[in-house]
Structures are given as structure tokens and as C-alpha cells.
CSV table of C-alpha atoms and ligand atoms in Angstrom, one decimal:
chain,number,residue,atom,x,y,z
A,21,GLU,CA,-9.6,-25.6,-60.5
A,22,ALA,CA,-12.4,-25.5,-63.1
A,23,ASP,CA,-11.9,-29.2,-64.0
A,24,ILE,CA,-12.1,-30.5,-60.4
A,25,PRO,CA,-15.5,-32.3,-60.1
A,26,HIS,CA,-18.0,-31.2,-57.5
A,27,PHE,CA,-18.3,-34.3,-55.4
A,28,PRO,CA,-21.7,-34.8,-53.7
A,29,ARG,CA,-21.4,-34.7,-49.9
A,30,ASP,CA,-23.5,-36.3,-47.1
A,31,LEU,CA,-23.0,-33.3,-44.8
A,32,PRO,CA,-22.8,-29.6,-45.7
A,33,ASN,CA,-19.7,-27.3,-45.4
A,34,ILE,CA,-20.3,-24.0,-43.7
A,35,LEU,CA,-18.0,-21.0,-43.9
A,36,ILE,CA,-18.1,-18.6,-40.9
A,37,THR,CA,-16.3,-15.3,-41.9
A,38,GLY,CA,-16.2,-11.7,-40.7
A,39,THR,CA,-13.8,-9.1,-39.5
A,40,PRO,CA,-11.4,-10.3,-36.6
A,41,GLY,CA,-13.3,-10.0,-33.3
A,42,THR,CA,-16.8,-10.5,-34.7
A,43,GLY,CA,-17.0,-13.9,-33.0
A,44,LYS,CA,-16.0,-16.4,-35.7
A,45,THR,CA,-14.0,-18.8,-33.5
A,46,THR,CA,-16.4,-18.7,-30.5
A,47,THR,CA,-19.5,-19.2,-32.8
A,48,SER,CA,-17.7,-21.9,-34.8
A,49,GLU,CA,-16.8,-23.9,-31.6
A,50,MET,CA,-20.4,-23.6,-30.3
A,51,ALA,CA,-21.9,-24.5,-33.7
A,52,ALA,CA,-19.6,-27.5,-34.0
A,53,GLU,CA,-20.7,-28.7,-30.6
A,54,ALA,CA,-24.3,-28.2,-31.4
A,55,THR,CA,-24.2,-29.9,-34.8
A,56,GLY,CA,-21.4,-32.5,-34.6
A,57,LEU,CA,-19.7,-30.8,-37.6
A,58,THR,CA,-15.9,-30.3,-37.4
A,59,HIS,CA,-14.5,-26.9,-36.8
A,60,ILE,CA,-11.5,-25.9,-38.9
A,61,ASN,CA,-9.7,-22.8,-37.5
A,62,VAL,CA,-7.9,-21.7,-40.7
A,63,GLY,CA,-5.6,-19.3,-38.8
A,64,ASP,CA,-4.4,-22.1,-36.5
A,65,LEU,CA,-4.0,-24.4,-39.5
A,66,VAL,CA,-1.8,-21.8,-41.3
A,67,LYS,CA,0.4,-21.5,-38.3
A,68,ALA,CA,0.6,-25.3,-37.5
A,69,LYS,CA,1.4,-26.3,-41.0
A,70,SER,CA,3.4,-23.2,-42.0
A,71,LEU,CA,1.1,-22.3,-44.9
A,72,HIS,CA,2.6,-18.8,-45.0
A,73,GLU,CA,5.5,-16.8,-46.3
A,74,GLY,CA,6.5,-15.3,-42.9
A,75,LEU,CA,5.2,-12.6,-40.7
A,76,ASP,CA,4.1,-9.2,-41.8
A,77,THR,CA,5.7,-7.2,-38.9
A,78,GLU,CA,3.8,-4.0,-39.6
A,79,TYR,CA,0.4,-5.7,-39.1
A,80,ASP,CA,1.7,-8.5,-36.9
A,81,SER,CA,0.0,-11.2,-39.1
A,82,TYR,CA,1.1,-14.0,-41.3
A,83,ILE,CA,1.4,-13.6,-45.1
A,84,LEU,CA,-0.8,-16.4,-46.4
A,85,ASP,CA,0.5,-18.9,-49.0
A,86,GLU,CA,-3.0,-19.3,-50.6
A,87,ASP,CA,-2.0,-22.2,-52.9
A,88,LYS,CA,-0.5,-24.3,-50.1
A,89,LEU,CA,-3.6,-23.6,-47.9
A,90,ILE,CA,-6.1,-24.6,-50.6
A,91,ASP,CA,-4.1,-27.8,-51.4
A,92,GLU,CA,-4.0,-28.6,-47.6
A,93,MET,CA,-7.8,-28.1,-47.2
A,94,GLU,CA,-9.0,-29.8,-50.4
A,95,GLU,CA,-9.1,-33.3,-49.0
A,96,MET,CA,-10.7,-32.1,-45.7
A,97,MET,CA,-13.5,-30.3,-47.5
A,98,ARG,CA,-14.4,-33.1,-50.0
A,99,PRO,CA,-16.5,-35.3,-47.6
A,100,GLY,CA,-18.3,-32.3,-46.1
A,101,GLY,CA,-19.2,-31.7,-42.5
A,102,LYS,CA,-16.8,-28.8,-41.9
A,103,ILE,CA,-17.2,-25.4,-40.3
A,104,VAL,CA,-14.5,-23.3,-41.7
A,105,ASP,CA,-13.5,-20.2,-39.6
A,106,PHE,CA,-11.5,-17.4,-41.3
A,107,HIS,CA,-11.4,-13.7,-41.7
A,108,THR,CA,-11.4,-13.7,-45.4
A,109,CYS,CA,-13.6,-15.7,-47.8
A,110,GLU,CA,-12.6,-14.9,-51.4
A,111,ILE,CA,-9.6,-17.2,-51.4
A,112,PHE,CA,-11.6,-20.4,-51.2
A,113,PRO,CA,-13.2,-22.3,-54.1
A,114,GLU,CA,-16.9,-21.5,-54.4
A,115,ARG,CA,-17.8,-25.2,-54.7
A,116,TRP,CA,-16.6,-25.9,-51.2
A,117,PHE,CA,-19.5,-24.2,-49.3
A,118,ASP,CA,-23.2,-24.7,-48.9
A,119,LEU,CA,-23.6,-21.8,-46.5
A,120,VAL,CA,-21.5,-18.7,-46.0
A,121,ILE,CA,-22.2,-16.7,-42.7
A,122,VAL,CA,-20.8,-13.2,-42.3
A,123,LEU,CA,-20.8,-12.1,-38.7
A,124,ARG,CA,-21.2,-8.4,-38.0
A,125,THR,CA,-20.5,-6.4,-34.9
A,126,ASP,CA,-21.3,-2.8,-34.0
A,127,ASN,CA,-18.3,-0.4,-33.8
A,128,GLY,CA,-18.7,0.4,-30.1
A,129,VAL,CA,-18.7,-3.4,-29.3
A,130,LEU,CA,-15.9,-4.4,-31.7
A,131,TYR,CA,-13.4,-1.8,-30.7
A,132,PRO,CA,-13.0,-3.0,-27.1
A,133,ARG,CA,-12.9,-6.6,-28.2
A,134,LEU,CA,-9.9,-5.8,-30.5
A,135,GLU,CA,-8.3,-3.7,-27.8
A,136,SER,CA,-8.5,-6.5,-25.2
A,137,ARG,CA,-6.7,-8.8,-27.7
A,138,GLY,CA,-3.6,-6.5,-27.4
A,139,TYR,CA,-3.7,-5.6,-31.1
A,140,ASN,CA,-1.5,-2.6,-31.9
A,141,ALA,CA,-3.2,0.7,-33.0
A,142,LYS,CA,-2.6,0.1,-36.7
A,143,LYS,CA,-4.2,-3.3,-36.5
A,144,ILE,CA,-7.2,-2.1,-34.5
A,145,ASN,CA,-7.8,0.7,-37.0
A,146,GLU,CA,-7.4,-1.5,-40.0
A,147,ASN,CA,-9.9,-4.0,-38.6
A,148,MET,CA,-12.4,-1.2,-37.5
A,149,GLU,CA,-12.2,0.2,-41.0
A,150,CYS,CA,-12.8,-3.3,-42.5
A,151,GLU,CA,-16.0,-3.7,-40.5
A,152,ILE,CA,-17.2,-0.2,-41.2
A,153,MET,CA,-16.6,-0.6,-44.9
A,154,GLN,CA,-18.3,-4.1,-44.9
A,155,VAL,CA,-15.3,-5.5,-46.7
A,156,VAL,CA,-15.9,-9.1,-45.8
A,157,LEU,CA,-19.6,-8.9,-46.6
A,158,GLU,CA,-18.9,-7.4,-50.0
A,159,GLU,CA,-16.2,-10.1,-50.6
A,160,ALA,CA,-18.7,-12.8,-49.7
A,161,ARG,CA,-21.4,-11.4,-52.0
A,162,GLU,CA,-18.9,-11.3,-54.9
A,163,SER,CA,-17.5,-14.7,-54.3
A,164,TYR,CA,-20.6,-16.9,-53.6
A,165,GLU,CA,-24.2,-17.2,-54.8
A,166,GLU,CA,-26.4,-14.6,-53.2
A,167,GLN,CA,-28.8,-17.0,-51.7
A,168,ILE,CA,-26.1,-18.9,-49.6
A,169,VAL,CA,-24.7,-15.7,-48.0
A,170,ILE,CA,-26.2,-14.8,-44.7
A,171,GLU,CA,-25.3,-11.8,-42.6
A,172,LEU,CA,-25.8,-12.3,-38.8
A,173,GLU,CA,-25.4,-9.8,-35.9
A,174,SER,CA,-22.8,-10.8,-33.3
A,175,ASN,CA,-22.9,-8.2,-30.6
A,176,SER,CA,-24.1,-10.2,-27.6
A,177,ILE,CA,-24.1,-13.7,-26.1
A,178,ASP,CA,-27.9,-13.9,-26.8
A,179,GLN,CA,-27.2,-13.2,-30.5
A,180,MET,CA,-24.4,-15.8,-30.6
A,181,GLU,CA,-26.7,-18.4,-29.1
A,182,GLU,CA,-29.4,-17.5,-31.6
A,183,ASN,CA,-26.9,-17.7,-34.5
A,184,VAL,CA,-25.8,-21.2,-33.3
A,185,SER,CA,-29.5,-22.3,-33.2
A,186,ARG,CA,-30.0,-21.0,-36.7
A,187,ILE,CA,-27.0,-22.9,-38.0
A,188,LYS,CA,-28.2,-26.1,-36.4
A,189,ALA,CA,-31.7,-25.7,-37.9
A,190,TRP,CA,-30.2,-24.9,-41.3
A,191,MET,CA,-28.0,-28.0,-41.1
A,192,GLU,CA,-30.9,-30.3,-40.2
A,193,ASN,CA,-32.9,-28.8,-43.1
A,194,TRP,CA,-30.0,-29.3,-45.5
A,195,ILE,CA,-29.6,-32.9,-44.4
A,196,ALA,CA,-33.4,-33.6,-44.8
A,197,ASN,CA,-33.3,-32.1,-48.3
A,198,ASN,CA,-30.1,-33.8,-49.5
A,199,ASN,CA,-30.8,-37.3,-48.1
A,200,ASN,CA,-32.5,-39.0,-51.0
B,314,LIG,P1,-13.0,-14.0,-34.2
B,314,LIG,O1,-12.8,-15.4,-34.3
B,314,LIG,O2,-14.0,-13.5,-35.2
B,314,LIG,O3,-11.7,-13.1,-34.2
B,314,LIG,P2,-13.6,-14.5,-31.4
B,314,LIG,O4,-14.6,-15.6,-31.5
B,314,LIG,O5,-12.2,-14.9,-31.1
B,314,LIG,O6,-13.7,-13.7,-32.8
B,314,LIG,O7,-14.2,-13.5,-30.4
B,314,LIG,C1,-13.5,-12.4,-29.9
B,314,LIG,C2,-13.8,-12.0,-28.5
B,314,LIG,O8,-15.1,-11.5,-28.4
B,314,LIG,C3,-13.8,-13.2,-27.6
B,314,LIG,O9,-13.4,-12.8,-26.3
B,314,LIG,C4,-15.3,-13.6,-27.5
B,314,LIG,C5,-16.0,-12.3,-27.7
B,314,LIG,N1,-17.2,-12.4,-28.5
B,314,LIG,C6,-17.3,-12.8,-29.8
B,314,LIG,N2,-18.6,-12.8,-30.2
B,314,LIG,C7,-19.3,-12.4,-29.2
B,314,LIG,C8,-20.7,-12.1,-29.0
B,314,LIG,N3,-21.6,-12.3,-30.0
B,314,LIG,N4,-21.1,-11.7,-27.8
B,314,LIG,C9,-20.3,-11.6,-26.8
B,314,LIG,N5,-18.9,-11.7,-26.9
B,314,LIG,C10,-18.5,-12.2,-28.0
């Protein structure tokens, strides 16, 4: 990976990450509509292209084939203009992203969201612990430059709309600064 050149891009790539249920997919869809960037739902891509090594029955989730996934995404990321939506962030090459957003949700709000998804108790507890321990935020801070990692609250529709507005404003600023 170290010898892959960092191609300049005309549009930025944004990663939207966070514990399941914090609003990544909903926020990514809205942000894609507001900005014209393309939403990549990594979970859907993994399923559609079988970028996994089968189902982990205990947690009812796919065991990711990271190498296959990175290979599949490399060409998509090169020209920029992507909003990548995934619950983990440390598997991607650092050079792919210009902005990393970590969505955060209060316990009392997240729990019913996970319950209404029909997750089993083990999966709910695992995700609640993930959010309480700030696992994804720590991962993001360890994997990317401090100044590109932004933590945003995602408890309400108002906050989601505000987050989308911030993403749009950030993108317009990025384009203005990179268009010379
Ligand atoms: P994720 O992609 O992080 O797993 P999601 O976008 O699928 O999360 O959202 C899970 C559910 O919670 C979905 O029914 C929409 C709702 N939701 C997400 N973020 C929200 C917010 N900020 N305010 C209100 N509802 C939200």
C-alpha cells in the first residue's frame, strides 16, 4: 500500500462512521442528495459482491474479507466524490479520505433504535458497549490525522439536518480551496 501514489482528486472523499444505529446510512443518503456526492454503503457492497468469508452466526453479521473489499473500492475512491458509510474505519487506507465524521448517539436514544432493528440481545449489548466505550471514535483518532476527524451528535432529526448542512458547507469550502 505504501507505494500507491496519492492521486489528486477534484472532489473530496468523506467517511461517515459510527456505531450501528447512530445514523450513518440516513445521514449519508441525505448528504449525498445535498452535495451531489455518491453514497457507498459498504455493508451493502460486502453483501452484493460477497466480500466476506461467511456469516458469524453468533453476532448475525458477515465476516469481512478486508483485502477483497479494499481492492473492490480502490478504483471507486480514486476520482473522489464519495461518501463512504461503514461502522468501522480502521480498515481503509488513510489516503482515501479528506474528512472523517464519527456520529455519536446517547444511550437512551440508541438502545431503542437497535431494538427496533430486531437485533438479538447479544448484538444490542455489543453495540451499546461499543458506543459507550467510544470504540469507533478512538479508532478514527488512531487511524486518521486529528484535524480531519469530526465527532457529531446524531440524536434527533434536527441534529441530522444540521450535520448534513455542515457536510455541504465543508465540501463547498474544500472545492474552493482545491480548485486552483
Ligand atoms: P446506521 O447506518 O448508523 O446503522 P441508520 O441511518 O440506519 O443508522 O439509522 C438507524 C435508525 O435510526 C433509522 O430508523 C433512522 C434513525 N435515525 C438515525 N439517525 C437519526 C437521528 N439523528 N435522528 C432521528 N432518527 C435517526
